[in-house]
Amino acid sequence: MTKPFDPQAFAAAAVARLTGPGGRFEMVVEDVLGAPVPVMRHRGRSLGDLLAASVSWGERDYLVTEERRLSFTEHAAAVGALARALRDRYGVEKGDRIGILAANTAEWVMTFWAAQCLGAIAVGYNAWWTPREIAYGVEHTKPAVLVVDAKRAALVAELDIRVPVLTMEHDLPALIDEFDSGTLPLTEVEEDDPAVVLYTSGTSGRPKGAVHSQRNVLAVIGYHQFNDALGAEFAGATEPPSGRRFLLTSPLFHIASLHNLVVPRLVTGDTAVIYQGSYDADRVLRLIERERITNWGAMPTMATRLLEQDLSRYDLSSLASFSLNSAPSSAALQHQLREQLPVAKTALVTSYGLTECSTAATLASPAELAAFPDTVGRPVIGAAVQVRDNAGNAVPDGTEGEICVRSVYVMLGYWDDAAATAAAITEDRWLRTGDIGVLTDGRLRLSGRRSDLILRGGENVYPTEIEQCLEEHPAVRECAVIGVPHPDLGQQVAALVVVESASATTEEELQAFTAERIAYYKVPARWRLTTTALPRNATGKVMRTSIAHGWD
């Protein structure tokens, strides 16, 4: 009698083969910044080396947009020329920052890789920032050069920026043409040298720059290669699939698109198809059809809008993998996707991660997500996840507490912010996420995002920054900003504002005031103006839970 197939037992055996002694992804414990951390024995040590090796993929497409295609060979040549130009014309050296402020373009990716050739640090600024926020970011990380697209160039022109500003439309092509001959510059780096800074919203009211090392980003590549190999084991294949086409719809200044999509493709030889412009479900679906997209990771908001279309009008048969990223997804949305999107029936996955982690901390397989719709999965390879109480002690199974993560993926810290780094990372390298969750039988469930965090369409919004902005208005005495439910975005920003008098200002005036100072997605969409003081508890803290009632 044939024994029934046990997927969990099969997976455990496959993982043991891949990660055990002599395995391709053999795991060993090494000292990483003073803590014992599992790492892959056979791993890359330099992102620049990976760029040099990428020419072996030849004329395969690496980057594709609606208007152009860039092969691996063409990309490496352009990156080499740009790196030589940045070094020879602008004096960029190891450890210097190269700022990138732009929407998704091939030049964004090329600038990132040019930084890695020089041992420089690529700084991805949020392309939705206002001039005031841009000024803060540039002053904070002090780039040697700032690379921008035309739209952001107009914003930068309003500022007193004292560094060279290079446009993607004109300056970069001219530099690449001018410096098109020469060897690929490669600078020797250490594994724990910083490679990239990506900004995350800060509870203190200012964005914080999460610093990711060479080791962090290289480990993310290894994580994706391991997942590919594990998938091949389940498929009965000797090698992972090749020639896949990944759709990029999230900003490159997010880890989802940069670390977890564009960068690994350089190593796996797959294609990154870059969607450009504001999200339009019909355009995305036509792009999937035209480019024969095989893999797509979407924000839940994108998936919701996708389902508003008549999917039978599009050929989506190429899709083999679909994931929900960047925000929690509801059981109802997952069910709708399985009902309407063919790939979701068998390949829908979700994960939990944050900028400070470089990649996912947990991953839910299709079968596990179908059985437990509220789970975000189990710890990924090389990651340890604990739920802890306020004293930092691990709590029993099934008990709510703060999610803490330790792994090779955890950032070095926050740029030029020792206090915030010390608050987030313990001496033994556990990252305190500030998120609340429950571990049950190894599966993680989120029971709340960070205490005050608003998750609007996949973007993290912290109330403090908006409150501080509003309080600059002369008519505002105090205010509280909260997230209220929204059927499409998940949450939208709402503000309760205490004003001097009923005639002191208007919602329209406050909306215009904030829109000039902070990114559009942070501007409150719902307003209440009052002359009554905010409710506070005995210690003087605003009682946000009472404010949250009655916004429906």
XYZ file of C-alpha atoms in Angstrom, residues 178-552:
375
model
C 31.752 59.636 -22.146
C 33.173 56.955 -19.850
C 32.197 53.946 -21.937
C 35.668 52.407 -22.109
C 37.707 50.950 -19.292
C 37.693 48.109 -16.809
C 34.927 47.563 -14.291
C 35.991 49.336 -11.097
C 35.724 47.005 -8.120
C 36.541 48.184 -4.618
C 37.405 45.706 -1.887
C 34.815 45.679 0.888
C 34.176 43.812 4.128
C 30.988 41.855 4.707
C 29.759 44.240 7.374
C 30.528 47.419 5.429
C 27.366 49.431 4.724
C 25.956 49.030 1.214
C 22.613 50.810 1.199
C 20.438 53.114 3.286
C 16.654 52.995 2.916
C 14.410 55.313 4.865
C 11.600 54.166 7.107
C 9.142 56.392 8.897
C 10.262 57.272 12.416
C 8.236 57.311 15.620
C 10.207 60.377 16.670
C 8.675 62.310 13.786
C 11.621 62.091 11.387
C 12.331 59.339 8.849
C 15.143 57.012 9.898
C 17.757 55.579 7.560
C 18.056 51.812 7.938
C 21.628 50.821 7.075
C 21.995 47.489 5.304
C 25.406 45.889 4.955
C 26.972 43.935 2.130
C 26.292 40.857 4.279
C 22.604 41.759 4.668
C 21.914 42.148 0.959
C 24.008 39.134 -0.038
C 22.126 37.039 2.538
C 18.814 38.116 1.001
C 20.055 36.819 -2.350
C 20.973 33.510 -0.693
C 17.526 33.337 0.888
C 15.846 33.652 -2.507
C 18.180 31.117 -4.093
C 17.417 28.687 -1.278
C 13.659 29.146 -1.791
C 14.137 28.483 -5.511
C 16.081 25.304 -4.758
C 13.451 24.132 -2.276
C 10.741 24.768 -4.858
C 12.706 22.710 -7.382
C 12.845 19.832 -4.900
C 9.044 19.856 -4.633
C 8.761 19.981 -8.422
C 11.138 17.051 -8.819
C 13.580 19.214 -10.777
C 17.352 19.164 -10.466
C 17.670 22.941 -10.921
C 15.411 25.928 -10.212
C 13.522 27.332 -13.220
C 15.323 29.838 -15.415
C 14.037 32.639 -17.564
C 11.409 33.803 -15.083
C 9.939 37.292 -15.431
C 9.278 39.228 -12.240
C 6.907 42.180 -12.197
C 8.069 45.168 -10.146
C 5.209 47.400 -9.002
C 6.464 48.717 -5.648
C 8.975 51.572 -5.304
C 12.670 50.753 -5.579
C 13.266 52.618 -2.320
C 11.478 49.707 -0.585
C 13.160 46.414 0.315
C 10.422 44.499 -1.537
C 11.523 45.843 -4.907
C 15.241 46.472 -4.388
C 16.637 43.768 -2.101
C 14.043 41.124 -2.868
C 13.377 41.551 -6.574
C 15.869 43.537 -8.650
C 19.066 42.530 -6.828
C 18.532 38.729 -6.768
C 17.624 38.707 -10.458
C 21.174 39.745 -11.302
C 22.314 36.438 -9.779
C 19.514 34.134 -10.944
C 19.529 35.401 -14.539
C 15.840 36.300 -14.494
C 14.151 39.459 -15.774
C 12.767 42.378 -13.763
C 9.910 44.072 -15.616
C 9.520 47.561 -14.169
C 6.011 49.019 -14.107
C 6.153 52.820 -14.270
C 3.605 55.454 -13.387
C 0.711 55.471 -10.960
C -0.922 52.124 -10.336
C -3.549 51.213 -12.889
C -4.919 47.674 -12.695
C -5.739 47.471 -16.404
C -2.210 48.587 -17.385
C -0.698 46.070 -14.952
C -2.810 43.226 -16.313
C -1.901 44.103 -19.892
C 1.760 44.206 -18.909
C 1.481 40.740 -17.344
C -0.098 39.496 -20.554
C 2.371 41.163 -22.939
C 5.568 40.343 -21.012
C 4.448 36.870 -19.913
C 5.069 37.680 -16.247
C 5.676 34.602 -14.103
C 6.115 36.113 -10.626
C 4.403 39.046 -8.949
C 4.459 40.321 -5.374
C 1.664 42.848 -4.846
C 0.498 45.024 -2.000
C -2.999 44.019 -0.790
C -4.313 47.372 -2.059
C -3.092 46.502 -5.561
C -4.711 43.077 -5.353
C -8.017 44.618 -4.276
C -8.015 46.942 -7.270
C -7.034 44.046 -9.514
C -10.209 42.217 -8.533
C -12.326 45.146 -9.700
C -11.367 44.194 -13.273
C -12.913 41.462 -15.389
C -9.914 39.117 -15.237
C -11.316 36.893 -17.977
C -10.369 39.640 -20.468
C -6.654 39.007 -19.890
C -4.319 36.091 -20.528
C -2.751 35.526 -17.109
C -1.679 31.944 -17.764
C 2.021 32.795 -17.447
C 1.681 33.668 -13.745
C 3.183 30.895 -11.625
C 3.738 32.722 -8.333
C 1.739 35.409 -6.543
C 2.438 36.929 -3.137
C 0.862 39.559 -0.932
C 3.526 41.855 0.518
C 4.050 44.977 2.647
C 0.806 44.857 4.643
C -1.503 42.312 6.319
C -4.175 40.795 4.087
C -7.640 39.705 5.127
C -9.093 36.231 4.796
C -11.799 37.742 2.568
C -9.227 39.151 0.131
C -7.345 35.852 0.037
C -10.610 34.009 -0.700
C -11.529 36.435 -3.485
C -8.102 36.031 -5.065
C -8.371 32.245 -5.049
C -11.822 32.502 -6.607
C -10.873 34.922 -9.394
C -7.117 34.713 -10.027
C -6.036 31.256 -11.241
C -2.476 31.403 -9.851
C -3.804 32.197 -6.375
C -5.583 28.863 -6.126
C -2.295 27.010 -5.604
C 0.480 29.588 -5.267
C -0.752 32.394 -2.999
C 1.757 33.231 -0.264
C 2.298 36.037 2.235
C 5.073 37.112 4.545
C 6.001 39.421 7.402
C 8.993 41.712 7.256
C 10.121 45.273 7.709
C 12.779 47.579 6.346
C 15.010 46.893 9.325
C 15.007 43.156 8.435
C 16.051 43.564 4.758
C 13.655 40.775 3.792
C 10.901 38.605 5.213
C 11.219 37.366 8.772
C 8.443 34.821 8.235
C 6.841 33.256 5.183
C 3.505 31.432 4.857
C 3.300 28.675 2.247
C 0.179 28.359 0.055
C -1.092 25.377 2.039
C -0.495 26.990 5.414
C -2.069 30.284 4.367
C -5.126 28.446 3.078
C -5.468 26.601 6.394
C -4.658 29.614 8.596
C -5.629 32.839 6.759
C -4.481 35.046 9.622
C -0.943 33.648 9.716
C 2.115 35.350 8.253
C 3.996 32.064 8.365
C 7.065 30.574 9.971
C 10.593 31.976 10.318
C 12.573 31.920 7.091
C 15.934 30.189 6.751
C 18.498 31.661 9.102
C 15.970 33.730 11.085
C 14.943 33.312 14.714
C 11.661 34.867 15.815
C 10.523 35.320 19.399
C 7.562 37.004 21.034
C 8.615 38.817 24.200
C 7.041 40.683 27.096
C 7.860 44.223 28.202
C 10.833 42.955 30.199
C 12.334 41.294 27.123
C 11.515 37.736 28.175
C 10.135 35.204 25.699
C 6.450 34.492 26.401
C 4.738 31.075 26.233
C 3.238 29.753 23.018
C -0.033 31.478 22.199
C 0.731 34.580 24.280
C 0.719 38.063 22.804
C 3.850 40.198 22.932
C 6.418 42.145 20.927
C 7.866 40.393 17.885
C 11.666 40.193 18.007
C 13.919 38.917 15.222
C 17.555 37.901 15.039
C 19.113 36.970 11.727
C 21.838 37.708 9.233
C 19.298 39.959 7.491
C 18.908 42.450 10.370
C 20.265 45.904 9.554
C 23.461 47.343 11.004
C 21.401 50.114 12.605
C 20.004 53.547 11.831
C 22.216 56.065 10.041
C 23.687 58.616 12.433
C 21.212 57.719 15.184
C 22.875 55.748 17.955
C 19.961 56.233 20.347
C 17.376 54.851 17.929
C 19.700 51.960 17.060
C 20.192 51.068 20.730
C 16.442 51.181 21.279
C 15.776 48.881 18.313
C 18.641 46.353 18.525
C 19.690 44.636 21.743
C 23.315 43.970 22.626
C 22.950 40.386 21.406
C 21.532 41.603 18.060
C 17.819 40.950 18.546
C 15.718 43.440 16.612
C 12.759 44.782 18.565
C 10.204 45.310 15.817
C 7.643 47.142 17.944
C 4.990 44.970 16.290
C 2.667 42.852 18.413
C 2.008 39.217 17.596
C 1.459 35.651 18.748
C 3.458 32.507 17.975
C 1.411 29.300 17.913
C 3.014 26.001 16.891
C 5.735 27.957 15.112
C 3.315 30.108 13.110
C 3.264 33.864 13.617
C 0.080 35.904 13.710
C 0.080 39.702 13.829
C -2.327 41.084 16.397
C -1.335 44.707 15.936
C 1.152 46.814 14.083
C 3.405 49.186 15.982
C 1.486 50.991 18.651
C 0.501 54.018 16.614
C 1.469 52.970 13.124
C -0.921 53.668 10.276
C -0.579 51.334 7.290
C -1.922 53.169 4.271
C -1.765 51.198 1.029
C 1.506 49.504 2.026
C 3.150 52.733 3.230
C 4.073 53.159 6.891
C 2.759 56.417 8.358
C 3.640 57.479 11.884
C 1.281 59.978 13.567
C 4.030 61.894 15.359
C 5.481 63.332 12.159
C 2.075 64.572 10.990
C 1.184 65.920 14.424
C 4.423 67.865 14.589
C 3.726 69.300 11.166
C 0.175 70.339 12.089
C 1.310 71.903 15.315
C 3.409 74.353 13.299
C 0.159 75.951 12.161
C -0.591 79.013 14.328
C -4.268 78.092 14.808
C -3.553 74.568 16.089
C -3.309 74.080 19.845
C -2.817 70.320 19.799
C -3.800 67.370 17.641
C -3.900 63.600 17.407
C -3.528 61.577 14.224
C -4.856 58.029 13.915
C -5.573 55.431 11.270
C -9.181 54.642 10.407
C -10.361 51.679 8.317
C -10.577 52.101 4.559
C -11.890 49.403 2.168
C -9.204 49.968 -0.472
C -6.125 51.338 1.323
C -6.524 49.306 4.499
C -6.257 52.465 6.568
C -6.385 56.161 5.867
C -5.033 59.017 7.915
C -7.427 60.920 10.172
C -6.694 63.982 12.320
C -8.476 65.354 15.368
C -7.306 68.962 15.668
C -7.851 71.249 18.637
C -7.998 74.834 17.347
C -7.992 78.224 19.066
C -11.538 79.010 17.964
C -14.179 77.732 15.587
C -13.241 80.395 13.040
C -9.449 80.121 13.404
C -8.935 77.807 10.419
C -10.628 75.265 8.166
C -10.101 71.663 7.105
C -9.179 72.871 3.632
C -6.546 75.243 4.970
C -4.995 72.559 7.195
C -4.990 70.065 4.350
C -3.176 72.526 2.079
C -0.768 73.390 4.921
C 0.259 69.747 5.451
C 0.347 68.947 1.711
C 3.087 71.544 1.298
C 5.218 69.958 4.008
C 4.828 66.180 3.954
C 4.332 63.447 1.339
C 0.806 63.155 -0.039
C 0.098 59.767 1.520
C 0.699 61.200 5.000
C -1.746 64.089 4.548
C -4.936 63.401 6.566
C -7.938 62.465 4.454
C -10.375 62.746 7.363
C -10.585 65.737 9.683
C -12.313 66.827 12.852
C -11.819 70.303 14.255
C -12.730 71.029 17.851
C -12.049 73.505 20.639
C -12.194 70.751 23.280
C -8.880 69.471 24.655
C -7.715 65.995 23.692
C -8.575 63.168 26.119
C -5.517 62.145 28.115
C -4.778 59.504 30.731
C -3.291 59.991 34.186
C 0.247 60.196 32.824
C -0.668 62.848 30.265
C -0.630 60.569 27.197
C -3.331 61.055 24.572
C -5.950 58.291 24.715
C -5.965 57.323 21.044
C -8.419 54.464 21.504
C -11.160 56.867 22.584
C -10.358 59.184 19.666
C -10.709 56.295 17.223
C -14.441 55.858 17.864
C -17.054 57.369 15.589
C -15.089 57.858 12.339
C -17.275 55.467 10.315
